[in-house]
Short mmCIF file of C-alpha atoms and ligand atoms in Angstrom, two decimals:
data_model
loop_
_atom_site.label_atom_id
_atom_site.label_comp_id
_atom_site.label_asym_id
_atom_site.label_seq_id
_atom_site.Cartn_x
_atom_site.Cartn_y
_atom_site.Cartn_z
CA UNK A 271 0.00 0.00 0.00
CA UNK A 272 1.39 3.35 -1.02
CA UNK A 273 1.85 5.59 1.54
CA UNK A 274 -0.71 8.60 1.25
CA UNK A 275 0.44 12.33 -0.11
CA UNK A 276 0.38 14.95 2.35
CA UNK A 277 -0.77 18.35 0.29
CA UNK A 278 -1.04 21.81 0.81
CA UNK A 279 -2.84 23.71 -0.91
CA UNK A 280 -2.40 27.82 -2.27
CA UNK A 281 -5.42 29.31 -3.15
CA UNK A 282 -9.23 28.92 -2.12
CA UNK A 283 -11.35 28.72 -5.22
CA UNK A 284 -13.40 26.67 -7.13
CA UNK A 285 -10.77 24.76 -8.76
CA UNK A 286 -8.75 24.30 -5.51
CA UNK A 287 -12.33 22.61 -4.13
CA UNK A 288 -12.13 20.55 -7.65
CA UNK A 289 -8.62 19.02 -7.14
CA UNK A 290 -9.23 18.67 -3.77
CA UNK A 291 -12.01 16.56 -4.15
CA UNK A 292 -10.52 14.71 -7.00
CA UNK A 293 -7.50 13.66 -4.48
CA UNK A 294 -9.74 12.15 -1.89
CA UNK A 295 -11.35 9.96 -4.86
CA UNK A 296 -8.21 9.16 -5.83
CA UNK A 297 -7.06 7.71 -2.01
CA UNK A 298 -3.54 8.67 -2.15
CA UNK A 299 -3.41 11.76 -0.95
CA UNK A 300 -4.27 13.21 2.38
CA UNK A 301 -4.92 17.29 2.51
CA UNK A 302 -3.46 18.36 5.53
CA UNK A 303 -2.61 21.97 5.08
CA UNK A 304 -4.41 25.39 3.61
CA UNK A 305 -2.87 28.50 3.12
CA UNK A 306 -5.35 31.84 1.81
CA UNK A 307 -4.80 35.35 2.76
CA UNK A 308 -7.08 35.50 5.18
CA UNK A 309 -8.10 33.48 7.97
CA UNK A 310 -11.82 33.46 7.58
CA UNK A 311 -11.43 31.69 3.84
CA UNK A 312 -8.74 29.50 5.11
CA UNK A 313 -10.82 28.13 8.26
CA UNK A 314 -13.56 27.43 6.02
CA UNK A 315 -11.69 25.86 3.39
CA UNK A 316 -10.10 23.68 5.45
CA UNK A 317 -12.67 22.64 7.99
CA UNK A 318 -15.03 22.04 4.36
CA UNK A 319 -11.71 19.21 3.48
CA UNK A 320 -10.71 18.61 6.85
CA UNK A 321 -7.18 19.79 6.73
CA UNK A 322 -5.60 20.12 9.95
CA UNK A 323 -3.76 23.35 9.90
CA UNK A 324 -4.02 26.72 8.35
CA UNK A 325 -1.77 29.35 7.26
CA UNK A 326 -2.21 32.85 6.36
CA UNK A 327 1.70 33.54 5.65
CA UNK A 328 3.14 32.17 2.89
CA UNK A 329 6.79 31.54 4.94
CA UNK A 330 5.06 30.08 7.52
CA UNK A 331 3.31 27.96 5.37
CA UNK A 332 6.30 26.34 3.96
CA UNK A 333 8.45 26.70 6.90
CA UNK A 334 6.17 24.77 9.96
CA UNK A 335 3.53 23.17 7.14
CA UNK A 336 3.67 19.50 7.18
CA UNK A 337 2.70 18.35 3.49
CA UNK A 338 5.40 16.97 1.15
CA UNK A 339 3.21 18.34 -2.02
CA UNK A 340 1.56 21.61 -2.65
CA UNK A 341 -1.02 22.52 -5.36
CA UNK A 342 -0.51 25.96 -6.50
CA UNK A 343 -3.80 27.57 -7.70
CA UNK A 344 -2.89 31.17 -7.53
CA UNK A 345 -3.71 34.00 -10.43
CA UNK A 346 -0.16 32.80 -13.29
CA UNK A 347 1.78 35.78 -12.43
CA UNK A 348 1.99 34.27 -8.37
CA UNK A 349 3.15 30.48 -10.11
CA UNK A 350 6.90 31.43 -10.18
CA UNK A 351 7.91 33.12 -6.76
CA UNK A 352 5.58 30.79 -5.04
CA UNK A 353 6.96 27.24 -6.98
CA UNK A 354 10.63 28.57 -6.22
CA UNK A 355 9.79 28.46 -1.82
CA UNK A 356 8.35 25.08 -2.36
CA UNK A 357 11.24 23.97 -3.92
CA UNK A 358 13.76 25.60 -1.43
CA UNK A 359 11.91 24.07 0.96
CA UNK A 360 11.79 20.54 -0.24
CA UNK A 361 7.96 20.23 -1.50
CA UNK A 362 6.96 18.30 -4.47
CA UNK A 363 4.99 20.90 -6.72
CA UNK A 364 1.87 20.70 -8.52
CA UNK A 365 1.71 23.94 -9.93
CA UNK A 366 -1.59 25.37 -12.51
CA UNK A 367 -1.24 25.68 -15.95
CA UNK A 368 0.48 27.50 -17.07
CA UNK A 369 3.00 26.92 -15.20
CA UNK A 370 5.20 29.97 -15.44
CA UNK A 371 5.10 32.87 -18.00
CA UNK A 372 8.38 32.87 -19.75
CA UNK A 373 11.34 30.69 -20.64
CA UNK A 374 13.94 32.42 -17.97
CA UNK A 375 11.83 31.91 -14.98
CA UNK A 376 11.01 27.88 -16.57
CA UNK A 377 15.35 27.46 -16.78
CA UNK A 378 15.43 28.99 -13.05
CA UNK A 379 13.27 26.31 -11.66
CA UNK A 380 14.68 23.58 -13.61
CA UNK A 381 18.07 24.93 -12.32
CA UNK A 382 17.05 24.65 -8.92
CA UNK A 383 15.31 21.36 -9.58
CA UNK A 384 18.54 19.67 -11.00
CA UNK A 385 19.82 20.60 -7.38
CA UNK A 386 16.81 19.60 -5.07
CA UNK A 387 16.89 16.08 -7.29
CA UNK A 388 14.22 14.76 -4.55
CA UNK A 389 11.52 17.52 -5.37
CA UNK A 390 9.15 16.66 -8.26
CA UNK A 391 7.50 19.41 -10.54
CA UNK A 392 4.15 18.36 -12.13
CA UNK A 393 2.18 21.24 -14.47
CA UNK A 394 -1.39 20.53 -13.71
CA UNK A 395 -2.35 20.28 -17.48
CA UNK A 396 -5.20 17.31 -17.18
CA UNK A 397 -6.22 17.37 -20.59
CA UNK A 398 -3.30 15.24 -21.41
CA UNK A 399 -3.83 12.69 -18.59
CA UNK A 400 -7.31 11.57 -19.64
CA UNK A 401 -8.11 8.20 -21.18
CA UNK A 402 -9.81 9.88 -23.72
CA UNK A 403 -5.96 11.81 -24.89
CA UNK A 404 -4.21 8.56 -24.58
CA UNK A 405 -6.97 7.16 -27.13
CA UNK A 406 -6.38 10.43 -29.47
CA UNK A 407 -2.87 9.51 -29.29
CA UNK A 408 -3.05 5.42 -30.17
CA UNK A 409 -5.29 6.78 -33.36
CA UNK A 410 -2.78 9.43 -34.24
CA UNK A 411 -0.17 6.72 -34.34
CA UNK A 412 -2.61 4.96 -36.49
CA UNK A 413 -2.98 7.41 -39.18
CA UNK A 414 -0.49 6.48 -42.45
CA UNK A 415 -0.40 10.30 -42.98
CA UNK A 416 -0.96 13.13 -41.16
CA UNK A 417 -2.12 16.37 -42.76
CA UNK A 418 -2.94 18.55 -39.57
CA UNK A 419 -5.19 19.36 -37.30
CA UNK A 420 -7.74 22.19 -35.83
CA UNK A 421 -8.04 22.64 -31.97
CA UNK A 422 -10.90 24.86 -30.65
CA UNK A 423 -11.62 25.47 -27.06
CA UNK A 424 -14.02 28.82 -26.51
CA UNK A 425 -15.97 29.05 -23.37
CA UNK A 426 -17.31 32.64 -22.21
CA UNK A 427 -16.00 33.43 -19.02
CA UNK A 428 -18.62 34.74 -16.55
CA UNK A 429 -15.47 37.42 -15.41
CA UNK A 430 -15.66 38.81 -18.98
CA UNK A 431 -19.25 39.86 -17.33
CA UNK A 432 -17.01 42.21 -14.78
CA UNK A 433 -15.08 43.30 -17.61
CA UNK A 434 -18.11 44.62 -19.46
CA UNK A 435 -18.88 46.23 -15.79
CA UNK A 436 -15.38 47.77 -16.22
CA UNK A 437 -13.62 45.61 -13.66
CA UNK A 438 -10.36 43.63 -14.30
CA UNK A 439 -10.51 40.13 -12.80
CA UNK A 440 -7.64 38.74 -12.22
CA UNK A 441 -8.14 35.91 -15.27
CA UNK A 442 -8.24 39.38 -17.79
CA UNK A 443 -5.63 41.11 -16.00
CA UNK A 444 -2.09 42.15 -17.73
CA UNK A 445 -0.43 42.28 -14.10
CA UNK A 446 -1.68 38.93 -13.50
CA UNK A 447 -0.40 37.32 -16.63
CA UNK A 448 -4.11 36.90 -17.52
CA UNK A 449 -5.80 36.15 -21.00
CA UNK A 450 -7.21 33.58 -23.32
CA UNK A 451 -4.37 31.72 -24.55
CA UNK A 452 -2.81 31.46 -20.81
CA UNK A 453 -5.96 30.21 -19.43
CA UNK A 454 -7.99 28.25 -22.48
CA UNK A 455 -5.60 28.38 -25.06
CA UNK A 456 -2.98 26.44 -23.06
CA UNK A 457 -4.51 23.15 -23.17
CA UNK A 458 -4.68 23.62 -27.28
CA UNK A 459 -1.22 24.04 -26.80
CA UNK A 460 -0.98 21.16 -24.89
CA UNK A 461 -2.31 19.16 -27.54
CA UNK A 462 -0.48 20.30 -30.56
CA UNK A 463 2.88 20.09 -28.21
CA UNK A 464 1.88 16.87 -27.06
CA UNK A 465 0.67 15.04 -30.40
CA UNK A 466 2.89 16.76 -32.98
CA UNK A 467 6.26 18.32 -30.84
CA UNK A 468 7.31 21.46 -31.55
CA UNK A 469 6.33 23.54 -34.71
CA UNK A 470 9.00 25.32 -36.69
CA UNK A 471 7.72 28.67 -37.02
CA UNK A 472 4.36 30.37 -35.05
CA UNK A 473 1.89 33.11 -35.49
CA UNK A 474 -0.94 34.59 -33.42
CA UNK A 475 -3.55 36.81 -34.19
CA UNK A 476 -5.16 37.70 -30.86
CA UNK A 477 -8.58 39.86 -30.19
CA UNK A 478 -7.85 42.40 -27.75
CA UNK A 479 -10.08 43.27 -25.35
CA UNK A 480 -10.38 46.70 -22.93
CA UNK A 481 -7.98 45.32 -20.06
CA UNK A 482 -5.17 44.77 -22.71
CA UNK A 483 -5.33 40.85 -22.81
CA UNK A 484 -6.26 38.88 -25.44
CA UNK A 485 -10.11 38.08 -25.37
CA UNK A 486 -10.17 35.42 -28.15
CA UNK A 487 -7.14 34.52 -30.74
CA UNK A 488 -5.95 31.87 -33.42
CA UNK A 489 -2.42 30.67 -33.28
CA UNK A 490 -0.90 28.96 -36.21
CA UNK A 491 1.49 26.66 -35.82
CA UNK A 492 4.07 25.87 -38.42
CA UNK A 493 5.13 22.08 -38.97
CA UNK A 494 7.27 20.57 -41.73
CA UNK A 495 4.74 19.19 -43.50
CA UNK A 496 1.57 20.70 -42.07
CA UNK A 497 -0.42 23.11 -39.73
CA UNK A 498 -2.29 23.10 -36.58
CA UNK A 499 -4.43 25.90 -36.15
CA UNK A 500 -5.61 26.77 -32.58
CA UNK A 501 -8.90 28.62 -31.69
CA UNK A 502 -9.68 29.88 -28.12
CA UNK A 503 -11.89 32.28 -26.33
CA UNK A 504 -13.15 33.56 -23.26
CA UNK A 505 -15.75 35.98 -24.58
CA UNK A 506 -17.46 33.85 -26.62
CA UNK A 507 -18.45 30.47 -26.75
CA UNK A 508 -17.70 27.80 -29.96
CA UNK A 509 -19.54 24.11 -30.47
CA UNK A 510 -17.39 23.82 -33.09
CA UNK A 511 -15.41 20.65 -33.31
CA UNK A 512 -11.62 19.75 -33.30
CA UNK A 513 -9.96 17.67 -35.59
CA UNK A 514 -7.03 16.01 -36.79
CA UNK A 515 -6.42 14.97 -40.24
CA UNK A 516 -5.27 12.01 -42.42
CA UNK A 517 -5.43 11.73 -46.20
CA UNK A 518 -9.22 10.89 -46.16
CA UNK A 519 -9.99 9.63 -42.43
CA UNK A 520 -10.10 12.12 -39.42
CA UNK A 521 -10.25 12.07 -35.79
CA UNK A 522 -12.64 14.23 -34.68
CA UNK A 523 -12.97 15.74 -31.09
CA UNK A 524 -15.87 17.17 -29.44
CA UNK A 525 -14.13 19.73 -27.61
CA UNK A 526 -9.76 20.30 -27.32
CA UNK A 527 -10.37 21.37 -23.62
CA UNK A 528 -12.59 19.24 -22.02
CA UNK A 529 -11.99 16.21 -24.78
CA UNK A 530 -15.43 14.00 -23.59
CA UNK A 531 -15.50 12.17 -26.72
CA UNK A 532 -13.39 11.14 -29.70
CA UNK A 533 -14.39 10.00 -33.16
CA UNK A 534 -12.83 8.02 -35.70
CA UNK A 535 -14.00 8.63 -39.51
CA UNK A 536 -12.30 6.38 -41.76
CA UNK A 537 -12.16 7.43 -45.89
CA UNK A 538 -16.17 6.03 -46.70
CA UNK A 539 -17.05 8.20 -43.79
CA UNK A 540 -18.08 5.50 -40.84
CA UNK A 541 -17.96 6.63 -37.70
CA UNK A 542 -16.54 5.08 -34.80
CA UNK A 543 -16.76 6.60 -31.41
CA UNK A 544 -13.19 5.36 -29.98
CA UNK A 545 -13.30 6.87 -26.26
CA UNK A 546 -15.47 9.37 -24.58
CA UNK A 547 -14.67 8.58 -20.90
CA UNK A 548 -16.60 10.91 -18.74
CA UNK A 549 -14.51 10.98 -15.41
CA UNK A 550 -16.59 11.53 -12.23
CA UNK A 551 -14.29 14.24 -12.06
CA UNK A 552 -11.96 15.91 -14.43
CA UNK A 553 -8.75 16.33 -11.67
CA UNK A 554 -8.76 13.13 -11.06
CA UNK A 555 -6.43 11.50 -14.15
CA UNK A 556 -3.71 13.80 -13.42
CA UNK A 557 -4.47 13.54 -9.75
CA UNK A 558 -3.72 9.80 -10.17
CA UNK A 559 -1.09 10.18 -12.72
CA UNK A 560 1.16 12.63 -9.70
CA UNK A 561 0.74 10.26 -7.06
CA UNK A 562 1.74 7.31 -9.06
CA UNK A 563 5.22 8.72 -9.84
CA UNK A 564 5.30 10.90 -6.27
CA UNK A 565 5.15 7.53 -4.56
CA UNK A 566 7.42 5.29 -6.76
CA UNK A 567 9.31 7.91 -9.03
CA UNK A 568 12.16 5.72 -9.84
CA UNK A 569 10.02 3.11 -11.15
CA UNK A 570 10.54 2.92 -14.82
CA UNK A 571 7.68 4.22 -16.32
CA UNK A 572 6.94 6.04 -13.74
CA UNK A 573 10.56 8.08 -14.68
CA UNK A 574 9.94 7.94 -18.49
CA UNK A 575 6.47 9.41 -17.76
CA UNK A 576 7.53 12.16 -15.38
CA UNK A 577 11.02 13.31 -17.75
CA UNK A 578 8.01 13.53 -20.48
CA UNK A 579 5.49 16.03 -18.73
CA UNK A 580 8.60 17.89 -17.14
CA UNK A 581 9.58 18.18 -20.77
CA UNK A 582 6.34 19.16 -22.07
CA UNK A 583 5.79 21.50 -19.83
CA UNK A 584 9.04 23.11 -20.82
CA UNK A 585 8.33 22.75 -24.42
CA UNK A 586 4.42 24.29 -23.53
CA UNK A 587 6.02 27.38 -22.06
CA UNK A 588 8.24 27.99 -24.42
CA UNK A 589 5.60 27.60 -27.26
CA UNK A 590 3.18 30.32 -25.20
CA UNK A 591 5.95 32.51 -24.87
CA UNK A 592 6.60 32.35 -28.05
CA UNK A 593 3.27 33.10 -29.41
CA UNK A 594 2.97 36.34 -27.28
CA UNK A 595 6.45 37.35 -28.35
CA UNK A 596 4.93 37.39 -32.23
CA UNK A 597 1.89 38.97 -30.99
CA UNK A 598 3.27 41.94 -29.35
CA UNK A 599 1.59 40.99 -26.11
CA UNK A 600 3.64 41.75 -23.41
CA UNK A 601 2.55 41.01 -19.18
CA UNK A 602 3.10 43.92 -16.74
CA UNK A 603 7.07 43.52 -15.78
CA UNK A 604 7.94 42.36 -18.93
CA UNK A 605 9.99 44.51 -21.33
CA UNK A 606 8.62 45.45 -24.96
N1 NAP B 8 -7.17 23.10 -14.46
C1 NAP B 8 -8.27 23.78 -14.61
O1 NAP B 8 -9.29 23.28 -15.08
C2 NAP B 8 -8.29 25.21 -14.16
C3 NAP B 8 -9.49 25.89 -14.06
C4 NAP B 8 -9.47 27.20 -13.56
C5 NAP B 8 -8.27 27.81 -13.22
N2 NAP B 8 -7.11 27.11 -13.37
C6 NAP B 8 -5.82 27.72 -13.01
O2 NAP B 8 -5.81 27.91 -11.60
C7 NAP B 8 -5.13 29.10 -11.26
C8 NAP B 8 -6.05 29.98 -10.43
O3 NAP B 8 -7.09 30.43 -11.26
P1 NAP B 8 -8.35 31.19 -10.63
O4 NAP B 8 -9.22 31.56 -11.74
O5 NAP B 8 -8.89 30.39 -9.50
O6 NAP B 8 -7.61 32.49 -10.07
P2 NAP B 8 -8.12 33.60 -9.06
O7 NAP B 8 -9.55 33.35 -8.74
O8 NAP B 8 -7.75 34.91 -9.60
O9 NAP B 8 -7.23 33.32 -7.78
C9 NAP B 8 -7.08 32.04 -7.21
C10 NAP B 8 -6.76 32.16 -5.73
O10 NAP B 8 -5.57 32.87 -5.54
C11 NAP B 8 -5.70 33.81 -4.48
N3 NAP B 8 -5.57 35.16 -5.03
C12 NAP B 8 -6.45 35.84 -5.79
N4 NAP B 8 -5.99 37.06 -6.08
C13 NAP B 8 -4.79 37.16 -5.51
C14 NAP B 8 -3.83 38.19 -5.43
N5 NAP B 8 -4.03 39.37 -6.02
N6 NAP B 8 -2.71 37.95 -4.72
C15 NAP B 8 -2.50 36.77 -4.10
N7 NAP B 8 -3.39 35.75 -4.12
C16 NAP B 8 -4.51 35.95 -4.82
C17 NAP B 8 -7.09 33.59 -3.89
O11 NAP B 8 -6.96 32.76 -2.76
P3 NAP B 8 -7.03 33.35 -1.27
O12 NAP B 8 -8.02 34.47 -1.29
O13 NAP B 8 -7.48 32.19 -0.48
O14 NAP B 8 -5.65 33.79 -0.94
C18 NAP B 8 -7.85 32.88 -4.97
O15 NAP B 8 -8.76 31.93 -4.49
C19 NAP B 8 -4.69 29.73 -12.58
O16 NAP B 8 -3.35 29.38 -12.84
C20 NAP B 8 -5.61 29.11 -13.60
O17 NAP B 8 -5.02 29.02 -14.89
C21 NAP B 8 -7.10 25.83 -13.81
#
């Protein structure tokens, strides 16, 4: 029997309840420590998951907490400073996607990885955990030729509602490296990085919105012998489906984000539904996925697996940075 996790958590909203609750179904880890700003948010948190202590400073937290692993869920721009303490201080990290904004603050943590060798880094990107991604990929490898794909993933944000109201969330903030490709477009990136490696060259057209960010965009991305276009939005919504092509068959996905069901057309158009796993809750793949290699990392797969996100990750980040970089779209801090 492994032994179980013991996680702390930064950051008290929805999605922190999601993974949360996705690591109880998975049994391997137990939440022991919550850390929020303020007390009243923390206490409730944790007394909702039965954690066992709270923390409203973030040194405290890392100095005295007890957990091994902490789940960073802050706004992107807090990822970087708050990954590098856990690290110092000997915690496993599950950090958000995406992970870190740009490719010198990715090399400083994999600097300072290479010398805290027992800390594992994990991107929380679950789209590429799910059964339903490992299915896309076995089809992929299936295809004789490959003649590129279209990812969509457009879902209007009920914060673009506060931006209308002349707010700036956090999630369509500049300061907070806020946006549509950081927060949808990611896991588009994900699966063009993921299924087809890096592209050669990349464009983005994004659709600016009041705050600065990008609203909505398409990225192109540049292969030898093909391109994958990516579509994402947070002020509108899309039903449009994703697909990946062959010479005459396709795969075709309901959705690049959420990925609930995957078709096979071969060339005299039959359609086969090939996976459309509906987990009981979306965390939990990755959730699984972490604890497997946090409890046995030298295990061989386990090790191939984990050198394989780490890289994708770094790959991912480089890719989004990239993208901005040819869209003039620069973060608050960053230089023009
Ligand atoms: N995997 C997924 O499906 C998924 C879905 C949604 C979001 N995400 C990712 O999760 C992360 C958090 O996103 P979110 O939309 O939840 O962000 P958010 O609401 O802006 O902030 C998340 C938490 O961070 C703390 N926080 C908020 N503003 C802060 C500030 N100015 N300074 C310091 N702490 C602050 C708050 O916790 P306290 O008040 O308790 O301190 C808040 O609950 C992002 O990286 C996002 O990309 C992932």
């Amino acid at each position: 029997m492994d032994k179980m996790i013991k996680l702390g958590t930064i950051g008290t909203n929805w999605i922190t309840q999601q993974f949360v609750e996705a690591v109880k179904l998975s049994k391997s880890y137990d939440l022991t420590s919550v850390y929020s700003r303020h007390e009243d948010t923390a206490k409730t948190f944790a007394g909702k998951n039965g954690a066992t202590e709270i923390f409203t400073d973030l040194n405290a937290f890392f100095d005295d907490g007890v957990f091994d692993t902490v789940y960073i869920a802050s706004p992107n721009s807090l990822h970087f400073e708050q990954a590098k303490l856990a690290i110092l201080h000997g915690k496993n990290v599950i950090v958000e996607k995406p992970a870190f904004t740009n490719q010198k603050q990715m090399a400083q943590i994999q600097e300072m990885l290479a010398d805290h060798p027992d800390v594992l880094y994990f991107e929380a990107a679950r789209n590429i955990h799910t059964p339903n991604f490992h299915a896309i990929e076995a089809q992929l490898a299936d295809l004789d030729t490959v003649q590129g794909a279209e990812f969509t993933y457009s879902k209007y944000s009920s914060r673009y509602d506060q931006v209308l109201a002349g707010k700036e969330p956090n999630v369509f903030s500049l300061k907070y490296a806020g946006g549509a490709l950081q927060d949808l477009g990611v896991y588009t990136v994900y699966d063009a990085v993921a299924l087809f490696g890096m592209p050669q060259e990349v464009a983005y057209f994004p659709q600016l919105i009041r705050t600065g960010v990008d609203g909505k965009g398409t990225a192109i991305l540049s292969y030898p012998e093909y391109s994958v276009t990516l579509n994402f939005s947070k002020v509108s919504n899309s039903h449009m489906t994703s697909e990946i092509y062959g010479l005459k068959d396709l795969i075709s996905i309901d959705d690049a984000g959420e990925l609930r069901s995957v078709t096979y057309v071969d060339e005299d158009n039959n359609k086969q539904v090939i996976a459309n796993t509906i987990d009981e809750n979306p965390m939990l793949p990755e959730a699984e996925d972490f604890a497997r290699v946090i409890n046995d990392p030298t295990a061989k797969q386990n090790h191939e697996d984990y050198e394989n996100w780490r890289q994708l990750s770094m790959y991912v980040n480089k890719l989004m940075f990239n993208l901005r970089q040819d869209a003039h779209l620069y973060f608050v801090g960053e230089e023009a």
